[in-house]
Short mmCIF file of C-alpha atoms in Angstrom, two decimals:
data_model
loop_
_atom_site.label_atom_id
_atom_site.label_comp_id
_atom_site.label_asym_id
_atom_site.label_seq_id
_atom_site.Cartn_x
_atom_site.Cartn_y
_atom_site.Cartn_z
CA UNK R 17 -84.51 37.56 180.57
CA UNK R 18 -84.72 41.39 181.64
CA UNK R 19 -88.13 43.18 182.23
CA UNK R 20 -89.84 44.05 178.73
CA UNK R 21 -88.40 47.88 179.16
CA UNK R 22 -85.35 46.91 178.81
CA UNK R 23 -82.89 48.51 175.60
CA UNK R 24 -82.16 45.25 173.38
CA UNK R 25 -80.13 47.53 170.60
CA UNK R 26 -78.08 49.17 173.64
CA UNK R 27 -77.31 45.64 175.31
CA UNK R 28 -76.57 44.53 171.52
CA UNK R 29 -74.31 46.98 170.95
CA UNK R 30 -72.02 46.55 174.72
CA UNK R 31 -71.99 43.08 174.70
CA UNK R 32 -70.79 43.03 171.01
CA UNK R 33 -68.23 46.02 171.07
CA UNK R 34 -67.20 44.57 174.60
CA UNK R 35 -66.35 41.17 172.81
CA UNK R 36 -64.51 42.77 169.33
CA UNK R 37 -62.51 44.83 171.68
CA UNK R 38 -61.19 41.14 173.76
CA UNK R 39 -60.75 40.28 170.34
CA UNK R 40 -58.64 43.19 168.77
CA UNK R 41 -56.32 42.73 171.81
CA UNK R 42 -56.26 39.26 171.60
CA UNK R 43 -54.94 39.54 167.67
CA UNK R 44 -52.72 42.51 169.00
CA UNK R 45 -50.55 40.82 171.63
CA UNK R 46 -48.29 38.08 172.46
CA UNK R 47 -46.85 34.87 170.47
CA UNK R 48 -50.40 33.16 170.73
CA UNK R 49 -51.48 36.20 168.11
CA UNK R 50 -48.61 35.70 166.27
CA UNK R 51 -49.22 31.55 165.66
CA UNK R 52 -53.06 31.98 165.32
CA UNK R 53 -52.35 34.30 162.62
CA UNK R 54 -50.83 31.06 160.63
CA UNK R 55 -53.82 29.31 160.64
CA UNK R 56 -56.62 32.07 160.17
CA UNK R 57 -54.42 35.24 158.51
CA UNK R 58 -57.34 37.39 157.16
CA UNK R 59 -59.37 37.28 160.05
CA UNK R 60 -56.39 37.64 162.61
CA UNK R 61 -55.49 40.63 160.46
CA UNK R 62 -58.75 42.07 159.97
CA UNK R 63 -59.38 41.72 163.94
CA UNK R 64 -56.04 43.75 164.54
CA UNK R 65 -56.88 46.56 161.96
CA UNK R 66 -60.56 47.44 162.47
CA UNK R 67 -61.30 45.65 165.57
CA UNK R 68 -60.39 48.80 167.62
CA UNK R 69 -63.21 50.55 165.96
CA UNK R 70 -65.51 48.98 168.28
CA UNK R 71 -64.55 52.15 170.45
CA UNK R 72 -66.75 54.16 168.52
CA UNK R 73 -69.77 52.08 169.79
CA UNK R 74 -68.61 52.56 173.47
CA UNK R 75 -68.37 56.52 172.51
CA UNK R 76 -71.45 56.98 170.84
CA UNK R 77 -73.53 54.62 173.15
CA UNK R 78 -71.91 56.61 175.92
CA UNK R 79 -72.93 59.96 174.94
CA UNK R 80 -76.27 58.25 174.54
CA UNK R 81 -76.81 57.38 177.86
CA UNK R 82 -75.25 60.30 179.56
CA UNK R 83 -77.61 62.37 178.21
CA UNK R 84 -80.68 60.41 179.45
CA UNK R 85 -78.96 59.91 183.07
CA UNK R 86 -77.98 63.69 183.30
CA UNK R 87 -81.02 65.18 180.87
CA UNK R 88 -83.29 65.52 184.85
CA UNK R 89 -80.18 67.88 186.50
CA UNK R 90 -81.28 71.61 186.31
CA UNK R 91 -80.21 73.88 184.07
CA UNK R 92 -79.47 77.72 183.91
CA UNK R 93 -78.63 77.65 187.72
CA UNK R 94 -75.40 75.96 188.24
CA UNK R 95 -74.39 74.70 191.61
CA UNK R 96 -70.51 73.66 191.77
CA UNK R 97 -71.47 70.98 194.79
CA UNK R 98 -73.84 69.36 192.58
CA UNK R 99 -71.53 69.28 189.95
CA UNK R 100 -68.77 68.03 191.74
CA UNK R 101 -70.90 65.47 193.60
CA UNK R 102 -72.27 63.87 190.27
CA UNK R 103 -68.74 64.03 189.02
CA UNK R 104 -67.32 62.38 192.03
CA UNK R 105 -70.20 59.87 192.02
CA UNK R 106 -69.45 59.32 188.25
CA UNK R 107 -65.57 58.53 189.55
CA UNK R 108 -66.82 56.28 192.12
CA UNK R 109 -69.17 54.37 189.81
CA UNK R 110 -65.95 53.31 187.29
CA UNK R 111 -63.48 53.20 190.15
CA UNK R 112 -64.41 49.96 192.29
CA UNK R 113 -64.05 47.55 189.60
CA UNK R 114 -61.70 49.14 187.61
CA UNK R 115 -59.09 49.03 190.46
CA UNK R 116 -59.89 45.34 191.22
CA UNK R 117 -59.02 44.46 187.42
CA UNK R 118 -55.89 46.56 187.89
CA UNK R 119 -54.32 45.01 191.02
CA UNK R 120 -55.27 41.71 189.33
CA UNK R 121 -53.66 42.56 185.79
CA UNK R 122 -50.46 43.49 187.53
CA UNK R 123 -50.29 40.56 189.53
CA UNK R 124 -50.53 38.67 186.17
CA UNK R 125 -47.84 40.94 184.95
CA UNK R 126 -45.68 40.16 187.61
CA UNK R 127 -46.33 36.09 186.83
CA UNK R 128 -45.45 36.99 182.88
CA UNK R 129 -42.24 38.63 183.68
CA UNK R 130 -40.51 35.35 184.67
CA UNK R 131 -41.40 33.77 181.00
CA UNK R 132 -42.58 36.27 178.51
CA UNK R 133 -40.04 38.40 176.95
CA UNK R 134 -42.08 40.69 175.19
CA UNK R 135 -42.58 44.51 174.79
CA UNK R 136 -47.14 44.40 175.60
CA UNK R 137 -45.98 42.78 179.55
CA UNK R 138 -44.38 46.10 180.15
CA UNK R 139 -41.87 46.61 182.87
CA UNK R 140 -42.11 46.59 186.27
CA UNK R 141 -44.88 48.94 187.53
CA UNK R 142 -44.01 52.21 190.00
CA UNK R 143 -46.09 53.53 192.56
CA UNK R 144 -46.62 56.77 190.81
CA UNK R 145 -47.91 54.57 188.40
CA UNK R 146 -50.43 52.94 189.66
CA UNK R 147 -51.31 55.99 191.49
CA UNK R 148 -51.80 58.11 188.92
CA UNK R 149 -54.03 55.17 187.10
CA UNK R 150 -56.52 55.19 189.89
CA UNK R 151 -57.03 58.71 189.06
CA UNK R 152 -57.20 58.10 185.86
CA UNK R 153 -54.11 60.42 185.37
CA UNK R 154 -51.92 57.99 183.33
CA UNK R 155 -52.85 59.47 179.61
CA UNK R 156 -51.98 63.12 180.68
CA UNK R 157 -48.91 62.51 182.73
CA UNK R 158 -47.76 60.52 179.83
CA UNK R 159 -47.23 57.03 181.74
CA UNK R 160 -47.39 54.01 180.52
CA UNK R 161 -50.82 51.70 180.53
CA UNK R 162 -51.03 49.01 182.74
CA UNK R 163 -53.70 47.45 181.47
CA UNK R 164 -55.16 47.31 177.92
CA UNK R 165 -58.21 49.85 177.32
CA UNK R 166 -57.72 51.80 180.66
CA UNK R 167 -57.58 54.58 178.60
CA UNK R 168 -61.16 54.69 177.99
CA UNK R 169 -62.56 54.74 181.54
CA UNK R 170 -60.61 57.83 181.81
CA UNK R 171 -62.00 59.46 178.30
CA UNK R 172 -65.63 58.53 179.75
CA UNK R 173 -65.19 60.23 182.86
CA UNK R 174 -63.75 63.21 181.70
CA UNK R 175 -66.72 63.10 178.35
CA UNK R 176 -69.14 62.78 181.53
CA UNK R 177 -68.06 65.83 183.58
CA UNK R 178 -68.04 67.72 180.62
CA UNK R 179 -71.53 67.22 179.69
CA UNK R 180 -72.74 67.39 183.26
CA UNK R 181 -71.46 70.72 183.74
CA UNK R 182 -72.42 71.96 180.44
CA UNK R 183 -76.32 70.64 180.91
CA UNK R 184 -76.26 72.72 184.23
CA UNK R 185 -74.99 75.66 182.82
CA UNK R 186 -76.93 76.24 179.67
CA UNK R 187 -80.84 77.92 180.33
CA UNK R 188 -81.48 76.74 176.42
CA UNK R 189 -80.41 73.41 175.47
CA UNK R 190 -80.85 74.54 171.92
CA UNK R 191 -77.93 76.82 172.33
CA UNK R 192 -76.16 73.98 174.02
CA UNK R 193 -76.87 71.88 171.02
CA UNK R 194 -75.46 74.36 169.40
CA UNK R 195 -72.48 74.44 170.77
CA UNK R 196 -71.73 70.99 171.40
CA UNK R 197 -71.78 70.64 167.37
CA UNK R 198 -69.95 72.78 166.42
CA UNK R 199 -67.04 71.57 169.05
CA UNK R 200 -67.49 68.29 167.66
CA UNK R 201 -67.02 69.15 164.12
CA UNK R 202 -63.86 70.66 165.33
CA UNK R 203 -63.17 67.09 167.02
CA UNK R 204 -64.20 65.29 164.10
CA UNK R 205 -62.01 67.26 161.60
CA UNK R 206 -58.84 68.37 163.50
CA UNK R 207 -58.75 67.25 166.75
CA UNK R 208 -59.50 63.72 166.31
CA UNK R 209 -56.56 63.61 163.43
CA UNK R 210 -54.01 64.52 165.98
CA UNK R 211 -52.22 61.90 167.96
CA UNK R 212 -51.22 64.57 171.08
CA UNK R 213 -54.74 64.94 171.89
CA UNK R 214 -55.17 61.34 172.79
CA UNK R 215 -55.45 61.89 176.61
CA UNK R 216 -58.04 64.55 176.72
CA UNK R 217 -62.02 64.47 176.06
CA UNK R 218 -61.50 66.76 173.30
CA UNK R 219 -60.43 64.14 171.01
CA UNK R 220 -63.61 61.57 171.43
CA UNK R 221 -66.10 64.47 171.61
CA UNK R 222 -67.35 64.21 168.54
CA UNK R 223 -68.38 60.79 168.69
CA UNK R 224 -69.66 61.40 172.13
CA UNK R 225 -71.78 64.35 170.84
CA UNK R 226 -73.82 62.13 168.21
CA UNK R 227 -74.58 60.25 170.57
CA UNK R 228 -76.02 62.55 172.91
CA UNK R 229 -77.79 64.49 169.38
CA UNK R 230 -79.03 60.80 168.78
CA UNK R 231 -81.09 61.18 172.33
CA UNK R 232 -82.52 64.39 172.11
CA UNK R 233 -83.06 63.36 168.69
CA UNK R 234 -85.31 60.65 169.35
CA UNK R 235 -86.77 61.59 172.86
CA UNK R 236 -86.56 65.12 173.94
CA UNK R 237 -90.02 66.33 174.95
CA UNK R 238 -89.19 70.50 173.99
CA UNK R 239 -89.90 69.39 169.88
CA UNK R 240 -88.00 72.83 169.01
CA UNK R 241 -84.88 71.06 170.59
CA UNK R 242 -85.51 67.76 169.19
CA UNK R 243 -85.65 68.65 165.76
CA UNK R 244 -83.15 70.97 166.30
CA UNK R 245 -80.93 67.93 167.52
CA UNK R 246 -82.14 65.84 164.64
CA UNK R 247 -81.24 68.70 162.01
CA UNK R 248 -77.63 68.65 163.35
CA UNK R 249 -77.40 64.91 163.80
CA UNK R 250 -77.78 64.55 159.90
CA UNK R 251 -75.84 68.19 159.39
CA UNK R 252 -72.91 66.38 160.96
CA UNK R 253 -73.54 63.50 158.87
CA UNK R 254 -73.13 65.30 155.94
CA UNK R 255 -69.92 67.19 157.03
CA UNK R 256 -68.18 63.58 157.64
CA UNK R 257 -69.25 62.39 154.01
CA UNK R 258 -68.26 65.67 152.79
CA UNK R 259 -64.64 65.42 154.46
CA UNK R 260 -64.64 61.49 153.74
CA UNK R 261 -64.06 62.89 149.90
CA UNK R 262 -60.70 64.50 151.20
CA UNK R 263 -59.50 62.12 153.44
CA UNK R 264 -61.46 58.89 154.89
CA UNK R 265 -61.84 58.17 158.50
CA UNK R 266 -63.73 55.35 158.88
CA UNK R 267 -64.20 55.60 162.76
CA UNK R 268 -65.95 58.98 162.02
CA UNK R 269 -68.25 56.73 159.22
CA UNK R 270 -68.70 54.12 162.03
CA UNK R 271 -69.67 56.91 164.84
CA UNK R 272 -72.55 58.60 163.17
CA UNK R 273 -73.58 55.55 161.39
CA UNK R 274 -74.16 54.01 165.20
CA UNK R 275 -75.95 57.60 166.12
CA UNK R 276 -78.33 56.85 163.88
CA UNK R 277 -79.37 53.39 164.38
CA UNK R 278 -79.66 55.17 168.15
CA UNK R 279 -81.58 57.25 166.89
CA UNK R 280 -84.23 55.15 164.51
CA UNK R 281 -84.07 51.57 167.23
CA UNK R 282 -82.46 53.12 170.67
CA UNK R 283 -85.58 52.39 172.28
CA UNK R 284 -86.12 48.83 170.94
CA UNK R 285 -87.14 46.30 173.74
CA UNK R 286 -86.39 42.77 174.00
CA UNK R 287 -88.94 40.86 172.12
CA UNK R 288 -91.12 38.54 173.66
CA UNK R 289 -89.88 35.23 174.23
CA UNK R 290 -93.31 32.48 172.61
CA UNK R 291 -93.90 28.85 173.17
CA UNK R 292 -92.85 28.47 169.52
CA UNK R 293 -89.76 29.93 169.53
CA UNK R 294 -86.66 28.56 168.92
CA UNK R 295 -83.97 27.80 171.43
CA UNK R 296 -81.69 29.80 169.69
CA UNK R 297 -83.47 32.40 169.45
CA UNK R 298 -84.20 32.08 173.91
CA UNK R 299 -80.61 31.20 174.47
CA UNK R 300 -79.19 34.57 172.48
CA UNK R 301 -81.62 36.61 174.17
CA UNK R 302 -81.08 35.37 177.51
CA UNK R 303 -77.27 35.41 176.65
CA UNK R 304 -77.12 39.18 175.93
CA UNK R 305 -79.14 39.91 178.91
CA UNK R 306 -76.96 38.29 181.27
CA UNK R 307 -73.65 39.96 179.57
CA UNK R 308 -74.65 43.44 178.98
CA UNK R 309 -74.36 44.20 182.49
CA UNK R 310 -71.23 42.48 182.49
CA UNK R 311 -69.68 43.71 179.66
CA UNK R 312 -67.68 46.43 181.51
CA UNK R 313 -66.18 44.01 183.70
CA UNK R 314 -65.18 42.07 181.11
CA UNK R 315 -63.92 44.86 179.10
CA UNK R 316 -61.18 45.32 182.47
CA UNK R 317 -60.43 41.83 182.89
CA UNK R 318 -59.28 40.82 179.93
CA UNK R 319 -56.00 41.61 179.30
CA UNK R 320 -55.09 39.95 182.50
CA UNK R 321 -56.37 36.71 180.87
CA UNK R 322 -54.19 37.66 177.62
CA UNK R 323 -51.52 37.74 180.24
CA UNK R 324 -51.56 34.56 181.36
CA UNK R 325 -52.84 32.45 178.28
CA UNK R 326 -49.37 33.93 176.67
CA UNK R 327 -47.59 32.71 179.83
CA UNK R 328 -48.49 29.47 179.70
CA UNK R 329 -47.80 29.51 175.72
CA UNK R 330 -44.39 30.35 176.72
CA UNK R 331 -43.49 28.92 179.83
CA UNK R 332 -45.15 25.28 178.57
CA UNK R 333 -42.89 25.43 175.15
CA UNK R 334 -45.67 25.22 172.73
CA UNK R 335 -44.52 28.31 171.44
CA UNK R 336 -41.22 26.41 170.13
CA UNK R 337 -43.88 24.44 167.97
CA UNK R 338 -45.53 27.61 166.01
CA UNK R 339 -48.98 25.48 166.95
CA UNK R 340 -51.67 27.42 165.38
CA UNK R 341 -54.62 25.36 167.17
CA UNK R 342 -53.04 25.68 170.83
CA UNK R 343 -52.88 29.58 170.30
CA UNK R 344 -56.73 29.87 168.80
CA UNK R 345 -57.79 27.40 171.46
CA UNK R 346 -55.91 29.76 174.10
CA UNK R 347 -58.11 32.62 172.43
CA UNK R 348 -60.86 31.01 173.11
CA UNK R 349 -60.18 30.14 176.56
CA UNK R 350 -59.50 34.09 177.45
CA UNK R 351 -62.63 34.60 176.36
CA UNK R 352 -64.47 31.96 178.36
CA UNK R 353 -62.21 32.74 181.46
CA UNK R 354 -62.79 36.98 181.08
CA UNK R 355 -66.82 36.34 180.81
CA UNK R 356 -66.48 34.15 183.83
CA UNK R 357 -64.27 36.82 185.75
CA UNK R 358 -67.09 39.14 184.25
CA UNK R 359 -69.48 37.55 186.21
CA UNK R 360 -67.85 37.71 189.35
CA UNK R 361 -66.10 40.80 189.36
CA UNK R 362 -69.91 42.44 188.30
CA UNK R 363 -71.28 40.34 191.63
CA UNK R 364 -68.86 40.45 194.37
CA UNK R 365 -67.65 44.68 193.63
CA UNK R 366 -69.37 46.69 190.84
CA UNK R 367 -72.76 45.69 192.30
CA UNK R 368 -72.04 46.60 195.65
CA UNK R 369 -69.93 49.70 195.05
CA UNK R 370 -72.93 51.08 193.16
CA UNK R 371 -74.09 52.04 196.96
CA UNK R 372 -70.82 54.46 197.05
CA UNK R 373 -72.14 57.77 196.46
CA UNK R 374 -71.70 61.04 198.58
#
């Protein structure tokens, strides 16, 4: 169990938007997606249409806890070496175990080639490729993805330098505030509509901006700014439902709707464990303790796993069969083997590149 001041709603919400994301791909690629959907249609289908929505979590609990890591940087006298060391540092931080995952997934690539036929394996993968992944270039060079959800590390890093540089260069975070909404109602309303600005931060700012309105919200000491940040918090809640009446975006629903359970619970501990409790009860606690840290990891390994459970589909011929129970039970071993992986790849590199800083 983790010390008492600990976020319980925070690890809630990675481990379980970690785990609907392995799901969503899961119901989104390969034949085993296609078979399980035989035996369990509505919730293979409902997996594959709103299980992507999970991103919104990541976004909003991102902008969340940005804020707090970044809210102790000074403001009103930028300094580009501190910016571009705690951008750097933010690079460094994602980079270790994301490249691990990436080496691995194409290896299992390269396995799935000689069996699976299908168009989520991709095709061979170019140096330029993989290069401009570990920069997390891929999105604006418009290259292929190697990997399932890479896409995101390189929307939080560029969400990240944004907000660092704009918390060093504002003296009055209420005119930062300021800003910062009215950007992401342009997010929200246009930009966020518009498939070409997928690869850029401007696209995911608004749900990274009620996040970080959620935190100053709830625990900004300057009370002009906090209920500043709480006024536009529910101001941009009301310009979603207002816009919802036009045309419904449910991820923009989802978004402020986790912004504000930030903002009422974001600083819920983990309750205490008693004598009387159930084991249940010490055995889901304990369980979300252990993953939350983990849950990046897992988010990177996956699709490797996805890889190979659809390899062995193939290359076994169960797949000739259509058998529904092989492909669920294959689901349920990628999950098993990616929280496994998890563990190790949070162990043996994230850990230990944590100490990679300049």
């Amino acid at each position: 169990m983790k010390k008492d001041n600990s976020l319980f709603l925070i690890d809630l919400l990675k481990v379980s938007a970690a785990l609907l994301i392995i799901l969503h791909h899961l119901s989104s690629y390969g034949q085993i997606a296609v078979d399980a959907k035989l035996a369990l249609p509505m919730l293979m289908e409902y997996l594959y249409e709103y299980g992507r929505y999970a991103v919104q979590i990541f976004l909003v609990m991102a902008g969340y806890l940005a804020t707090q890591s970044l809210m102790q940087l000074p403001n009103n006298q930028f300094n580009a070496n501190l910016a571009l060391r705690i951008i750097i540092n933010r690079y460094l931080r994602l980079f270790a175990p994301y490249s691990v995952a990436l080496v691995f997934t194409i290896a299992c690539a390269w396995i799935a080639r000689f069996w699976v036929n299908d168009e989520f394996v991709g095709e061979q993968e170019t140096l330029a490729q993989f290069v401009a992944h570990l920069f997390f270039l891929q999105g604006i060079l418009g290259l292929d993805s190697i990997s399932a959800g890479v896409w995101y590390v390189a929307i939080d890093w560029q969400l990240y330098s944004v907000l660092a540089i704009l918390l060093m260069s504002f003296s009055s975070y209420q005119a930062l505030v300021w800003l910062l909404s009215i950007v992401s109602i342009s997010s929200l309303l246009y930009f966020n509509r518009s498939s070409q600005y997928e690869a850029y931060f401007i696209y995911f700012l608004g749900a990274y901006s009620l996040g970080m309105l959620a935190y100053l919200a709830k625990n900004y000491s300057d009370h002009q700014v906090k209920n500043l940040a709480k006024l536009l918090l529910f101001g941009l809640g009301v310009v979603i439902a207002v816009s919802s009446f036009q045309e419904l975006w449910a991820r923009n629903v989802l978004a402020w709707c986790v912004a504000l359970v930030l903002y009422i619970w974001g600083n819920t501990t983990y309750p205490a464990i008693r004598a009387d409790d159930s084991i249940f009860k010490k055995i889901t606690l304990q369980a979300i303790a252990w993953a939350s840290p983990r849950s990046y990891c897992a988010f990177l390994i996956h699709f490797a796993f996805i890889l190979l459970a659809n390899t062995i589909y193939i290359a076994t011929g169960l797949y000739v069969h259509a058998h529904a129970m092989m492909a669920i039970s294959l689901m349920i071993l990628v999950v098993i083997t990616s929280v496994i992986a998890s563990n190790y790849l949070y162990r043996w590199i994230e850990l230990p590149s944590a100490k990679l800083k300049i």
